[in-house]
Every structure is written in C-alpha cells, then in structure tokens.
JSON list of C-alpha atoms in Angstrom, two decimals:
[
{"chain": "A", "resi": 1036, "resn": "SER", "atom": "CA", "xyz": [-0.04, -0.01, 0.02]},
{"chain": "A", "resi": 1037, "resn": "ALA", "atom": "CA", "xyz": [1.05, 3.64, -0.38]},
{"chain": "A", "resi": 1038, "resn": "VAL", "atom": "CA", "xyz": [3.36, 5.28, 2.01]},
{"chain": "A", "resi": 1039, "resn": "ILE", "atom": "CA", "xyz": [2.55, 8.72, 3.06]},
{"chain": "A", "resi": 1040, "resn": "SER", "atom": "CA", "xyz": [5.01, 11.18, 4.56]},
{"chain": "A", "resi": 1041, "resn": "GLN", "atom": "CA", "xyz": [3.20, 14.03, 6.55]},
{"chain": "A", "resi": 1042, "resn": "LYS", "atom": "CA", "xyz": [4.77, 16.96, 8.04]},
{"chain": "A", "resi": 1043, "resn": "PRO", "atom": "CA", "xyz": [5.12, 18.83, 10.37]},
{"chain": "A", "resi": 1044, "resn": "SER", "atom": "CA", "xyz": [4.32, 16.17, 12.93]},
{"chain": "A", "resi": 1045, "resn": "ARG", "atom": "CA", "xyz": [3.38, 18.71, 15.52]},
{"chain": "A", "resi": 1046, "resn": "ASP", "atom": "CA", "xyz": [3.38, 22.55, 16.02]},
{"chain": "A", "resi": 1047, "resn": "ILE", "atom": "CA", "xyz": [2.30, 24.93, 18.50]},
{"chain": "A", "resi": 1048, "resn": "CYS", "atom": "CA", "xyz": [1.01, 28.15, 16.86]},
{"chain": "A", "resi": 1049, "resn": "GLN", "atom": "CA", "xyz": [-0.11, 31.57, 17.88]},
{"chain": "A", "resi": 1050, "resn": "ARG", "atom": "CA", "xyz": [-3.72, 32.61, 17.25]},
{"chain": "A", "resi": 1051, "resn": "GLY", "atom": "CA", "xyz": [-4.21, 34.48, 14.00]},
{"chain": "A", "resi": 1052, "resn": "THR", "atom": "CA", "xyz": [-1.38, 32.81, 12.30]},
{"chain": "A", "resi": 1053, "resn": "SER", "atom": "CA", "xyz": [-1.53, 30.08, 9.53]},
{"chain": "A", "resi": 1054, "resn": "LEU", "atom": "CA", "xyz": [0.09, 26.67, 9.30]},
{"chain": "A", "resi": 1055, "resn": "THR", "atom": "CA", "xyz": [0.63, 24.56, 6.15]},
{"chain": "A", "resi": 1056, "resn": "ILE", "atom": "CA", "xyz": [0.58, 20.79, 6.35]},
{"chain": "A", "resi": 1057, "resn": "GLN", "atom": "CA", "xyz": [2.27, 18.79, 3.66]},
{"chain": "A", "resi": 1058, "resn": "CYS", "atom": "CA", "xyz": [1.58, 15.29, 2.54]},
{"chain": "A", "resi": 1059, "resn": "GLN", "atom": "CA", "xyz": [3.77, 13.38, 0.06]},
{"chain": "A", "resi": 1060, "resn": "VAL", "atom": "CA", "xyz": [2.81, 10.02, -1.30]},
{"chain": "A", "resi": 1061, "resn": "ASP", "atom": "CA", "xyz": [5.16, 7.40, -2.76]},
{"chain": "A", "resi": 1062, "resn": "SER", "atom": "CA", "xyz": [2.83, 6.64, -5.67]},
{"chain": "A", "resi": 1063, "resn": "GLN", "atom": "CA", "xyz": [0.44, 8.54, -7.90]},
{"chain": "A", "resi": 1064, "resn": "VAL", "atom": "CA", "xyz": [-3.11, 8.67, -6.54]},
{"chain": "A", "resi": 1065, "resn": "THR", "atom": "CA", "xyz": [-6.14, 10.39, -7.96]},
{"chain": "A", "resi": 1066, "resn": "MET", "atom": "CA", "xyz": [-7.63, 11.62, -4.73]},
{"chain": "A", "resi": 1067, "resn": "MET", "atom": "CA", "xyz": [-6.17, 12.68, -1.38]},
{"chain": "A", "resi": 1068, "resn": "PHE", "atom": "CA", "xyz": [-8.32, 13.38, 1.69]},
{"chain": "A", "resi": 1069, "resn": "TRP", "atom": "CA", "xyz": [-7.79, 15.61, 4.53]},
{"chain": "A", "resi": 1070, "resn": "TYR", "atom": "CA", "xyz": [-9.33, 14.83, 7.95]},
{"chain": "A", "resi": 1071, "resn": "ARG", "atom": "CA", "xyz": [-9.48, 16.34, 11.37]},
{"chain": "A", "resi": 1072, "resn": "GLN", "atom": "CA", "xyz": [-9.62, 14.57, 14.61]},
{"chain": "A", "resi": 1073, "resn": "GLN", "atom": "CA", "xyz": [-10.45, 16.75, 17.61]},
{"chain": "A", "resi": 1074, "resn": "PRO", "atom": "CA", "xyz": [-9.60, 15.65, 21.04]},
{"chain": "A", "resi": 1075, "resn": "GLY", "atom": "CA", "xyz": [-11.80, 12.73, 22.18]},
{"chain": "A", "resi": 1076, "resn": "GLN", "atom": "CA", "xyz": [-13.62, 12.64, 18.78]},
{"chain": "A", "resi": 1077, "resn": "SER", "atom": "CA", "xyz": [-13.54, 10.63, 15.71]},
{"chain": "A", "resi": 1078, "resn": "LEU", "atom": "CA", "xyz": [-12.30, 11.63, 12.29]},
{"chain": "A", "resi": 1079, "resn": "THR", "atom": "CA", "xyz": [-14.16, 14.27, 10.17]},
{"chain": "A", "resi": 1080, "resn": "LEU", "atom": "CA", "xyz": [-13.56, 14.73, 6.59]},
{"chain": "A", "resi": 1081, "resn": "ILE", "atom": "CA", "xyz": [-12.46, 18.23, 5.77]},
{"chain": "A", "resi": 1082, "resn": "ALA", "atom": "CA", "xyz": [-12.18, 17.96, 1.99]},
{"chain": "A", "resi": 1083, "resn": "THR", "atom": "CA", "xyz": [-11.19, 15.88, -0.92]},
{"chain": "A", "resi": 1084, "resn": "ALA", "atom": "CA", "xyz": [-8.26, 17.09, -3.05]},
{"chain": "A", "resi": 1085, "resn": "ASN", "atom": "CA", "xyz": [-8.14, 16.23, -6.73]},
{"chain": "A", "resi": 1086, "resn": "GLN", "atom": "CA", "xyz": [-5.24, 17.02, -8.95]},
{"chain": "A", "resi": 1087, "resn": "GLY", "atom": "CA", "xyz": [-6.08, 19.80, -11.37]},
{"chain": "A", "resi": 1088, "resn": "SER", "atom": "CA", "xyz": [-9.27, 21.03, -9.78]},
{"chain": "A", "resi": 1089, "resn": "GLU", "atom": "CA", "xyz": [-10.53, 22.76, -6.82]},
{"chain": "A", "resi": 1090, "resn": "ALA", "atom": "CA", "xyz": [-10.93, 20.70, -3.56]},
{"chain": "A", "resi": 1091, "resn": "THR", "atom": "CA", "xyz": [-14.35, 19.65, -2.56]},
{"chain": "A", "resi": 1092, "resn": "TYR", "atom": "CA", "xyz": [-15.25, 20.62, 0.92]},
{"chain": "A", "resi": 1093, "resn": "GLU", "atom": "CA", "xyz": [-17.66, 19.07, 3.45]},
{"chain": "A", "resi": 1094, "resn": "SER", "atom": "CA", "xyz": [-20.27, 20.98, 5.24]},
{"chain": "A", "resi": 1095, "resn": "GLY", "atom": "CA", "xyz": [-18.84, 23.20, 7.80]},
{"chain": "A", "resi": 1096, "resn": "PHE", "atom": "CA", "xyz": [-15.39, 23.62, 6.16]},
{"chain": "A", "resi": 1097, "resn": "VAL", "atom": "CA", "xyz": [-14.60, 26.42, 3.65]},
{"chain": "A", "resi": 1098, "resn": "ILE", "atom": "CA", "xyz": [-11.80, 27.15, 1.39]},
{"chain": "A", "resi": 1099, "resn": "ASP", "atom": "CA", "xyz": [-10.99, 30.51, 2.90]},
{"chain": "A", "resi": 1100, "resn": "LYS", "atom": "CA", "xyz": [-10.18, 28.71, 6.17]},
{"chain": "A", "resi": 1101, "resn": "PHE", "atom": "CA", "xyz": [-8.70, 25.55, 4.86]},
{"chain": "A", "resi": 1102, "resn": "PRO", "atom": "CA", "xyz": [-7.20, 26.24, 1.46]},
{"chain": "A", "resi": 1103, "resn": "ILE", "atom": "CA", "xyz": [-5.71, 23.15, -0.22]},
{"chain": "A", "resi": 1104, "resn": "SER", "atom": "CA", "xyz": [-3.25, 22.62, -2.96]},
{"chain": "A", "resi": 1105, "resn": "ARG", "atom": "CA", "xyz": [-2.90, 19.59, -5.12]},
{"chain": "A", "resi": 1106, "resn": "PRO", "atom": "CA", "xyz": [-0.23, 20.36, -7.68]},
{"chain": "A", "resi": 1107, "resn": "ASN", "atom": "CA", "xyz": [0.46, 16.82, -8.82]},
{"chain": "A", "resi": 1108, "resn": "LEU", "atom": "CA", "xyz": [-0.61, 13.31, -8.20]},
{"chain": "A", "resi": 1109, "resn": "THR", "atom": "CA", "xyz": [1.77, 12.64, -5.29]},
{"chain": "A", "resi": 1110, "resn": "PHE", "atom": "CA", "xyz": [1.46, 15.80, -3.15]},
{"chain": "A", "resi": 1111, "resn": "SER", "atom": "CA", "xyz": [-0.96, 17.98, -1.35]},
{"chain": "A", "resi": 1112, "resn": "THR", "atom": "CA", "xyz": [-1.02, 20.67, 1.19]},
{"chain": "A", "resi": 1113, "resn": "LEU", "atom": "CA", "xyz": [-3.61, 21.87, 3.70]},
{"chain": "A", "resi": 1114, "resn": "THR", "atom": "CA", "xyz": [-3.43, 25.28, 5.38]},
{"chain": "A", "resi": 1115, "resn": "VAL", "atom": "CA", "xyz": [-5.21, 26.12, 8.55]},
{"chain": "A", "resi": 1116, "resn": "SER", "atom": "CA", "xyz": [-5.72, 29.90, 8.27]},
{"chain": "A", "resi": 1117, "resn": "ASN", "atom": "CA", "xyz": [-6.18, 32.49, 10.84]},
{"chain": "A", "resi": 1118, "resn": "MET", "atom": "CA", "xyz": [-5.99, 29.94, 13.56]},
{"chain": "A", "resi": 1119, "resn": "SER", "atom": "CA", "xyz": [-7.89, 30.01, 16.91]},
{"chain": "A", "resi": 1120, "resn": "PRO", "atom": "CA", "xyz": [-7.72, 27.64, 19.82]},
{"chain": "A", "resi": 1121, "resn": "GLU", "atom": "CA", "xyz": [-10.66, 25.77, 18.34]},
{"chain": "A", "resi": 1122, "resn": "ASP", "atom": "CA", "xyz": [-8.42, 24.59, 15.51]},
{"chain": "A", "resi": 1123, "resn": "SER", "atom": "CA", "xyz": [-6.35, 22.61, 17.91]},
{"chain": "A", "resi": 1124, "resn": "SER", "atom": "CA", "xyz": [-6.55, 19.13, 16.49]},
{"chain": "A", "resi": 1125, "resn": "ILE", "atom": "CA", "xyz": [-4.85, 16.31, 14.78]},
{"chain": "A", "resi": 1126, "resn": "TYR", "atom": "CA", "xyz": [-4.97, 16.88, 10.93]},
{"chain": "A", "resi": 1127, "resn": "LEU", "atom": "CA", "xyz": [-4.53, 13.66, 8.79]},
{"chain": "A", "resi": 1128, "resn": "CYS", "atom": "CA", "xyz": [-4.10, 13.14, 5.14]},
{"chain": "A", "resi": 1129, "resn": "SER", "atom": "CA", "xyz": [-5.10, 9.89, 3.52]},
{"chain": "A", "resi": 1130, "resn": "VAL", "atom": "CA", "xyz": [-5.32, 8.09, 0.28]},
{"chain": "A", "resi": 1131, "resn": "GLU", "atom": "CA", "xyz": [-7.45, 5.18, -0.85]},
{"chain": "A", "resi": 1132, "resn": "ARG", "atom": "CA", "xyz": [-5.99, 1.75, -0.99]},
{"chain": "A", "resi": 1133, "resn": "ALA", "atom": "CA", "xyz": [-6.30, 0.11, -4.31]},
{"chain": "A", "resi": 1134, "resn": "THR", "atom": "CA", "xyz": [-6.53, -3.33, -2.90]},
{"chain": "A", "resi": 1135, "resn": "ASP", "atom": "CA", "xyz": [-9.51, -3.15, -0.52]},
{"chain": "A", "resi": 1136, "resn": "TYR", "atom": "CA", "xyz": [-10.77, 0.51, -0.83]},
{"chain": "A", "resi": 1137, "resn": "GLY", "atom": "CA", "xyz": [-9.79, 1.22, 2.74]},
{"chain": "A", "resi": 1138, "resn": "TYR", "atom": "CA", "xyz": [-7.68, 4.20, 3.72]},
{"chain": "A", "resi": 1139, "resn": "THR", "atom": "CA", "xyz": [-3.97, 4.71, 4.46]},
{"chain": "A", "resi": 1140, "resn": "PHE", "atom": "CA", "xyz": [-3.27, 7.58, 6.67]},
{"chain": "A", "resi": 1141, "resn": "GLY", "atom": "CA", "xyz": [-0.35, 9.94, 7.03]},
{"chain": "A", "resi": 1142, "resn": "SER", "atom": "CA", "xyz": [1.18, 10.04, 10.54]},
{"chain": "A", "resi": 1143, "resn": "GLY", "atom": "CA", "xyz": [-0.87, 13.09, 11.39]},
{"chain": "A", "resi": 1144, "resn": "THR", "atom": "CA", "xyz": [0.02, 16.82, 12.37]},
{"chain": "A", "resi": 1145, "resn": "ARG", "atom": "CA", "xyz": [-0.88, 17.58, 16.07]},
{"chain": "A", "resi": 1146, "resn": "LEU", "atom": "CA", "xyz": [-1.65, 21.19, 16.14]},
{"chain": "A", "resi": 1147, "resn": "THR", "atom": "CA", "xyz": [-1.89, 23.35, 19.30]},
{"chain": "A", "resi": 1148, "resn": "VAL", "atom": "CA", "xyz": [-3.14, 26.87, 18.91]},
{"chain": "A", "resi": 1149, "resn": "VAL", "atom": "CA", "xyz": [-2.42, 29.19, 21.85]},
{"chain": "B", "resi": 1353, "resn": "ARG", "atom": "CA", "xyz": [-28.61, 9.84, 14.19]},
{"chain": "B", "resi": 1354, "resn": "LYS", "atom": "CA", "xyz": [-24.99, 9.26, 13.62]},
{"chain": "B", "resi": 1355, "resn": "GLU", "atom": "CA", "xyz": [-23.83, 7.34, 10.60]},
{"chain": "B", "resi": 1356, "resn": "VAL", "atom": "CA", "xyz": [-21.65, 4.94, 12.66]},
{"chain": "B", "resi": 1357, "resn": "GLU", "atom": "CA", "xyz": [-22.07, 4.36, 16.30]},
{"chain": "B", "resi": 1358, "resn": "GLN", "atom": "CA", "xyz": [-19.84, 2.47, 18.76]},
{"chain": "B", "resi": 1359, "resn": "ASP", "atom": "CA", "xyz": [-19.65, 1.79, 22.47]},
{"chain": "B", "resi": 1360, "resn": "PRO", "atom": "CA", "xyz": [-16.71, 4.00, 23.48]},
{"chain": "B", "resi": 1361, "resn": "GLY", "atom": "CA", "xyz": [-15.92, 1.73, 26.42]},
{"chain": "B", "resi": 1362, "resn": "PRO", "atom": "CA", "xyz": [-13.49, 1.66, 28.06]},
{"chain": "B", "resi": 1363, "resn": "PHE", "atom": "CA", "xyz": [-12.99, -2.09, 27.97]},
{"chain": "B", "resi": 1364, "resn": "ASN", "atom": "CA", "xyz": [-10.43, -3.29, 30.51]},
{"chain": "B", "resi": 1365, "resn": "VAL", "atom": "CA", "xyz": [-9.68, -7.01, 30.11]},
{"chain": "B", "resi": 1366, "resn": "PRO", "atom": "CA", "xyz": [-6.97, -9.35, 31.51]},
{"chain": "B", "resi": 1367, "resn": "GLU", "atom": "CA", "xyz": [-4.47, -10.88, 29.14]},
{"chain": "B", "resi": 1368, "resn": "GLY", "atom": "CA", "xyz": [-5.70, -14.01, 27.43]},
{"chain": "B", "resi": 1369, "resn": "ALA", "atom": "CA", "xyz": [-9.45, -12.84, 27.60]},
{"chain": "B", "resi": 1370, "resn": "THR", "atom": "CA", "xyz": [-11.76, -12.67, 24.56]},
{"chain": "B", "resi": 1371, "resn": "VAL", "atom": "CA", "xyz": [-13.35, -9.33, 23.95]},
{"chain": "B", "resi": 1372, "resn": "ALA", "atom": "CA", "xyz": [-15.94, -8.28, 21.29]},
{"chain": "B", "resi": 1373, "resn": "PHE", "atom": "CA", "xyz": [-16.80, -4.95, 19.99]},
{"chain": "B", "resi": 1374, "resn": "ASN", "atom": "CA", "xyz": [-19.95, -3.99, 18.16]},
{"chain": "B", "resi": 1375, "resn": "CYS", "atom": "CA", "xyz": [-20.68, -1.24, 15.67]},
{"chain": "B", "resi": 1376, "resn": "THR", "atom": "CA", "xyz": [-24.00, -0.12, 14.01]},
{"chain": "B", "resi": 1377, "resn": "TYR", "atom": "CA", "xyz": [-24.36, 1.85, 10.93]},
{"chain": "B", "resi": 1378, "resn": "SER", "atom": "CA", "xyz": [-27.35, 3.71, 9.64]},
{"chain": "B", "resi": 1379, "resn": "ASN", "atom": "CA", "xyz": [-27.08, 3.57, 5.86]},
{"chain": "B", "resi": 1380, "resn": "SER", "atom": "CA", "xyz": [-28.37, 0.30, 4.68]},
{"chain": "B", "resi": 1381, "resn": "ALA", "atom": "CA", "xyz": [-26.86, 0.85, 1.26]},
{"chain": "B", "resi": 1382, "resn": "SER", "atom": "CA", "xyz": [-23.28, 1.11, 2.72]},
{"chain": "B", "resi": 1383, "resn": "GLN", "atom": "CA", "xyz": [-20.84, -1.10, 0.76]},
{"chain": "B", "resi": 1384, "resn": "SER", "atom": "CA", "xyz": [-17.47, -1.41, 2.56]},
{"chain": "B", "resi": 1385, "resn": "PHE", "atom": "CA", "xyz": [-16.68, -1.93, 6.15]},
{"chain": "B", "resi": 1386, "resn": "PHE", "atom": "CA", "xyz": [-13.46, -1.82, 8.02]},
{"chain": "B", "resi": 1387, "resn": "TRP", "atom": "CA", "xyz": [-11.88, -2.04, 11.49]},
{"chain": "B", "resi": 1388, "resn": "TYR", "atom": "CA", "xyz": [-9.03, 0.38, 12.13]},
{"chain": "B", "resi": 1389, "resn": "ARG", "atom": "CA", "xyz": [-6.79, 0.47, 15.19]},
{"chain": "B", "resi": 1390, "resn": "GLN", "atom": "CA", "xyz": [-5.50, 3.75, 16.53]},
{"chain": "B", "resi": 1391, "resn": "ASP", "atom": "CA", "xyz": [-2.74, 3.87, 19.16]},
{"chain": "B", "resi": 1392, "resn": "CYS", "atom": "CA", "xyz": [-2.43, 6.96, 21.42]},
{"chain": "B", "resi": 1393, "resn": "ARG", "atom": "CA", "xyz": [-1.04, 9.87, 19.50]},
{"chain": "B", "resi": 1394, "resn": "LYS", "atom": "CA", "xyz": [-0.82, 7.88, 16.32]},
{"chain": "B", "resi": 1395, "resn": "GLU", "atom": "CA", "xyz": [-2.63, 7.75, 12.99]},
{"chain": "B", "resi": 1396, "resn": "PRO", "atom": "CA", "xyz": [-5.40, 5.08, 12.44]},
{"chain": "B", "resi": 1397, "resn": "LYS", "atom": "CA", "xyz": [-4.15, 1.92, 10.72]},
{"chain": "B", "resi": 1398, "resn": "LEU", "atom": "CA", "xyz": [-6.26, -0.64, 8.99]},
{"chain": "B", "resi": 1399, "resn": "LEU", "atom": "CA", "xyz": [-6.71, -3.70, 11.03]},
{"chain": "B", "resi": 1400, "resn": "MET", "atom": "CA", "xyz": [-8.97, -5.68, 8.76]},
{"chain": "B", "resi": 1401, "resn": "SER", "atom": "CA", "xyz": [-11.70, -5.27, 6.19]},
{"chain": "B", "resi": 1402, "resn": "VAL", "atom": "CA", "xyz": [-15.13, -6.76, 6.93]},
{"chain": "B", "resi": 1403, "resn": "TYR", "atom": "CA", "xyz": [-16.85, -8.99, 4.42]},
{"chain": "B", "resi": 1404, "resn": "SER", "atom": "CA", "xyz": [-20.36, -10.39, 4.47]},
{"chain": "B", "resi": 1405, "resn": "SER", "atom": "CA", "xyz": [-19.03, -13.90, 4.86]},
{"chain": "B", "resi": 1406, "resn": "GLY", "atom": "CA", "xyz": [-17.02, -12.87, 7.81]},
{"chain": "B", "resi": 1407, "resn": "ASN", "atom": "CA", "xyz": [-13.19, -12.98, 8.01]},
{"chain": "B", "resi": 1408, "resn": "GLU", "atom": "CA", "xyz": [-10.51, -14.08, 10.33]},
{"chain": "B", "resi": 1409, "resn": "ASP", "atom": "CA", "xyz": [-6.93, -12.89, 10.72]},
{"chain": "B", "resi": 1410, "resn": "GLY", "atom": "CA", "xyz": [-5.18, -14.89, 13.43]},
{"chain": "B", "resi": 1411, "resn": "ARG", "atom": "CA", "xyz": [-6.76, -13.91, 16.78]},
{"chain": "B", "resi": 1412, "resn": "PHE", "atom": "CA", "xyz": [-9.05, -11.37, 15.12]},
{"chain": "B", "resi": 1413, "resn": "THR", "atom": "CA", "xyz": [-12.43, -12.13, 13.67]},
{"chain": "B", "resi": 1414, "resn": "ALA", "atom": "CA", "xyz": [-14.69, -9.63, 11.88]},
{"chain": "B", "resi": 1415, "resn": "GLN", "atom": "CA", "xyz": [-18.38, -10.28, 11.14]},
{"chain": "B", "resi": 1416, "resn": "LEU", "atom": "CA", "xyz": [-20.92, -8.21, 9.16]},
{"chain": "B", "resi": 1417, "resn": "ASN", "atom": "CA", "xyz": [-24.69, -8.51, 9.69]},
{"chain": "B", "resi": 1418, "resn": "ARG", "atom": "CA", "xyz": [-26.32, -6.57, 6.88]},
{"chain": "B", "resi": 1419, "resn": "ALA", "atom": "CA", "xyz": [-29.84, -7.32, 8.07]},
{"chain": "B", "resi": 1420, "resn": "SER", "atom": "CA", "xyz": [-29.22, -5.67, 11.45]},
{"chain": "B", "resi": 1421, "resn": "GLN", "atom": "CA", "xyz": [-26.59, -3.26, 10.15]},
{"chain": "B", "resi": 1422, "resn": "TYR", "atom": "CA", "xyz": [-23.92, -4.18, 12.59]},
{"chain": "B", "resi": 1423, "resn": "ILE", "atom": "CA", "xyz": [-20.27, -5.11, 12.46]},
{"chain": "B", "resi": 1424, "resn": "SER", "atom": "CA", "xyz": [-18.43, -6.95, 15.08]},
{"chain": "B", "resi": 1425, "resn": "LEU", "atom": "CA", "xyz": [-14.79, -7.50, 15.97]},
{"chain": "B", "resi": 1426, "resn": "LEU", "atom": "CA", "xyz": [-13.71, -10.41, 18.20]},
{"chain": "B", "resi": 1427, "resn": "ILE", "atom": "CA", "xyz": [-10.29, -10.51, 19.71]},
{"chain": "B", "resi": 1428, "resn": "ARG", "atom": "CA", "xyz": [-9.23, -13.81, 21.26]},
{"chain": "B", "resi": 1429, "resn": "ASP", "atom": "CA", "xyz": [-6.35, -14.44, 23.63]},
{"chain": "B", "resi": 1430, "resn": "SER", "atom": "CA", "xyz": [-5.81, -10.69, 24.23]},
{"chain": "B", "resi": 1431, "resn": "LYS", "atom": "CA", "xyz": [-2.35, -9.44, 24.39]},
{"chain": "B", "resi": 1432, "resn": "LEU", "atom": "CA", "xyz": [-0.93, -6.29, 26.10]},
{"chain": "B", "resi": 1433, "resn": "SER", "atom": "CA", "xyz": [-0.14, -4.99, 22.69]},
{"chain": "B", "resi": 1434, "resn": "ASP", "atom": "CA", "xyz": [-3.87, -5.05, 21.78]},
{"chain": "B", "resi": 1435, "resn": "SER", "atom": "CA", "xyz": [-4.39, -2.00, 23.99]},
{"chain": "B", "resi": 1436, "resn": "ALA", "atom": "CA", "xyz": [-5.60, 0.72, 21.61]},
{"chain": "B", "resi": 1437, "resn": "THR", "atom": "CA", "xyz": [-8.68, 2.36, 20.28]},
{"chain": "B", "resi": 1438, "resn": "TYR", "atom": "CA", "xyz": [-10.59, 0.50, 17.62]},
{"chain": "B", "resi": 1439, "resn": "LEU", "atom": "CA", "xyz": [-12.52, 2.35, 15.08]},
{"chain": "B", "resi": 1440, "resn": "CYS", "atom": "CA", "xyz": [-15.30, 1.14, 13.09]},
{"chain": "B", "resi": 1441, "resn": "VAL", "atom": "CA", "xyz": [-15.36, 2.56, 9.54]},
{"chain": "B", "resi": 1442, "resn": "VAL", "atom": "CA", "xyz": [-18.11, 2.42, 6.95]},
{"chain": "B", "resi": 1443, "resn": "ARG", "atom": "CA", "xyz": [-17.85, 3.57, 3.37]},
{"chain": "B", "resi": 1444, "resn": "ALA", "atom": "CA", "xyz": [-20.91, 5.17, 1.88]},
{"chain": "B", "resi": 1445, "resn": "ASP", "atom": "CA", "xyz": [-22.67, 3.69, -1.09]},
{"chain": "B", "resi": 1446, "resn": "THR", "atom": "CA", "xyz": [-21.72, 6.49, -3.40]},
{"chain": "B", "resi": 1447, "resn": "GLY", "atom": "CA", "xyz": [-18.71, 8.66, -3.66]},
{"chain": "B", "resi": 1448, "resn": "ASN", "atom": "CA", "xyz": [-15.66, 8.38, -1.34]},
{"chain": "B", "resi": 1449, "resn": "GLN", "atom": "CA", "xyz": [-17.16, 9.31, 1.91]},
{"chain": "B", "resi": 1450, "resn": "PHE", "atom": "CA", "xyz": [-15.97, 7.23, 4.86]},
{"chain": "B", "resi": 1451, "resn": "TYR", "atom": "CA", "xyz": [-17.69, 7.49, 8.17]},
{"chain": "B", "resi": 1452, "resn": "PHE", "atom": "CA", "xyz": [-15.71, 6.78, 11.34]},
{"chain": "B", "resi": 1453, "resn": "GLY", "atom": "CA", "xyz": [-17.11, 5.68, 14.67]},
{"chain": "B", "resi": 1454, "resn": "THR", "atom": "CA", "xyz": [-15.81, 7.42, 17.68]},
{"chain": "B", "resi": 1455, "resn": "GLY", "atom": "CA", "xyz": [-13.84, 4.44, 18.63]},
{"chain": "B", "resi": 1456, "resn": "THR", "atom": "CA", "xyz": [-13.79, 1.75, 21.37]},
{"chain": "B", "resi": 1457, "resn": "SER", "atom": "CA", "xyz": [-11.00, 1.93, 23.80]},
{"chain": "B", "resi": 1458, "resn": "LEU", "atom": "CA", "xyz": [-9.42, -1.31, 24.91]},
{"chain": "B", "resi": 1459, "resn": "THR", "atom": "CA", "xyz": [-6.89, -1.86, 27.68]},
{"chain": "B", "resi": 1460, "resn": "VAL", "atom": "CA", "xyz": [-5.42, -5.20, 28.19]},
{"chain": "B", "resi": 1461, "resn": "ILE", "atom": "CA", "xyz": [-4.28, -5.69, 31.83]},
{"chain": "B", "resi": 1462, "resn": "PRO", "atom": "CA", "xyz": [-1.36, -7.98, 32.87]}
]
C-alpha cells in the first residue's frame, strides 16, 4: 500500500497565524483526503483534493479557512488559516488503498493553537 | 442519528481474555466496512476489512450482519499490545465518503 509522509508532525502556533501541512505519497493517487480529529472525537472529513481541480469541501469547512493545494498526483497541502484555539486538533491526510478500498493515513499533524 | 455508532468503552480486560466490539451503521446501502486500530497519538491503521462472509486474521475475527446493520470485531487471547482504540469505519454507497465511529477503547491488563 502507499506510504505517506506528512509534516510537520506537530506544531504550536499563535492565534491568528496560519500553518501549512504537507503530505507526500510514494505513488500517484487520484484523490487525497484531509481529515481532522479533535480531542476525544472521531475523524471528520474536511475536503477531498483532486489534482487539477479545486478541492471539494464538506459541510462546515470552507476554502478560505482551509485552502488546499494539489499540484500533482503525489503531493498535497492543507493550510489552516487565521488559527484560533478551536483549531487545535490532529490533521490527517489519507489516500484510498487500491486493494481493498480502505484508507492509508499519514502520520498526522498535532496542532495546538495558543 | 450518527452514521456509525460504537460503544466508547473503555474495555479493560485481562491478558488472554476474549473481547468483542460491536458497531452499528445507519445507511443500509453502505458497501464497505473496516476496523481500524489507533494507538495513542498515532494515526489510524487498517486492522481488517469486513466481508459479508466474515473473515478471520489470526486472533481477530470480523463479522458483518447486513440485516441488522452491525459489524463486530472479536479478539481472542488478548495481548498487552492489543491495547488501543478500535475504530469502526463504513464507506458510503456512493462517492468516497468514509464514516468513522468514535472508537472503542481497549486496555489489556497484565
């Protein structure tokens, strides 16, 4: 299955600033997915990133707050903009597995906004 | 109603015990089902896919009951290393939307 490198693994940021999270996949994939996991909660899909088109955002998430880039089939970034403490969470990228249609996840970015 | 519901636990069991988790899903047209394991401060990792015929992988057995819309995971001969949160995941019948349960916490005690 695909191997995903995600960075940074963690960061502590000041409110009002922005953080860009990167995910690099070792193979070409059509879609990449960005999830958020808030403390004690399950995973919530933020958006689906397709190469060559705008990302598709889920209800409650907007491009101005979470801009996404997908410049090629192996890379994507998620930016958390104008951060507030409520954005403190784990952010995960993922790709679909070709073998069984499950997901493989990046190692996650643990974000704390102070 | 949530798409996927799990008993959050925690389940605290002694080594060697057998433990079972259940998960229910709301969309009867869901097509794919998975159990993921998430260790503390780590990303979720696929434990096993769940098929209608049921499937077994060593000490782990997964079952799907479409009529009742629930999925189960059975762990036999629990090991200390089985301590983790187990996430039930259901893929929607259309598109690429996956729905995650909130997870069931398992602690295996020496």
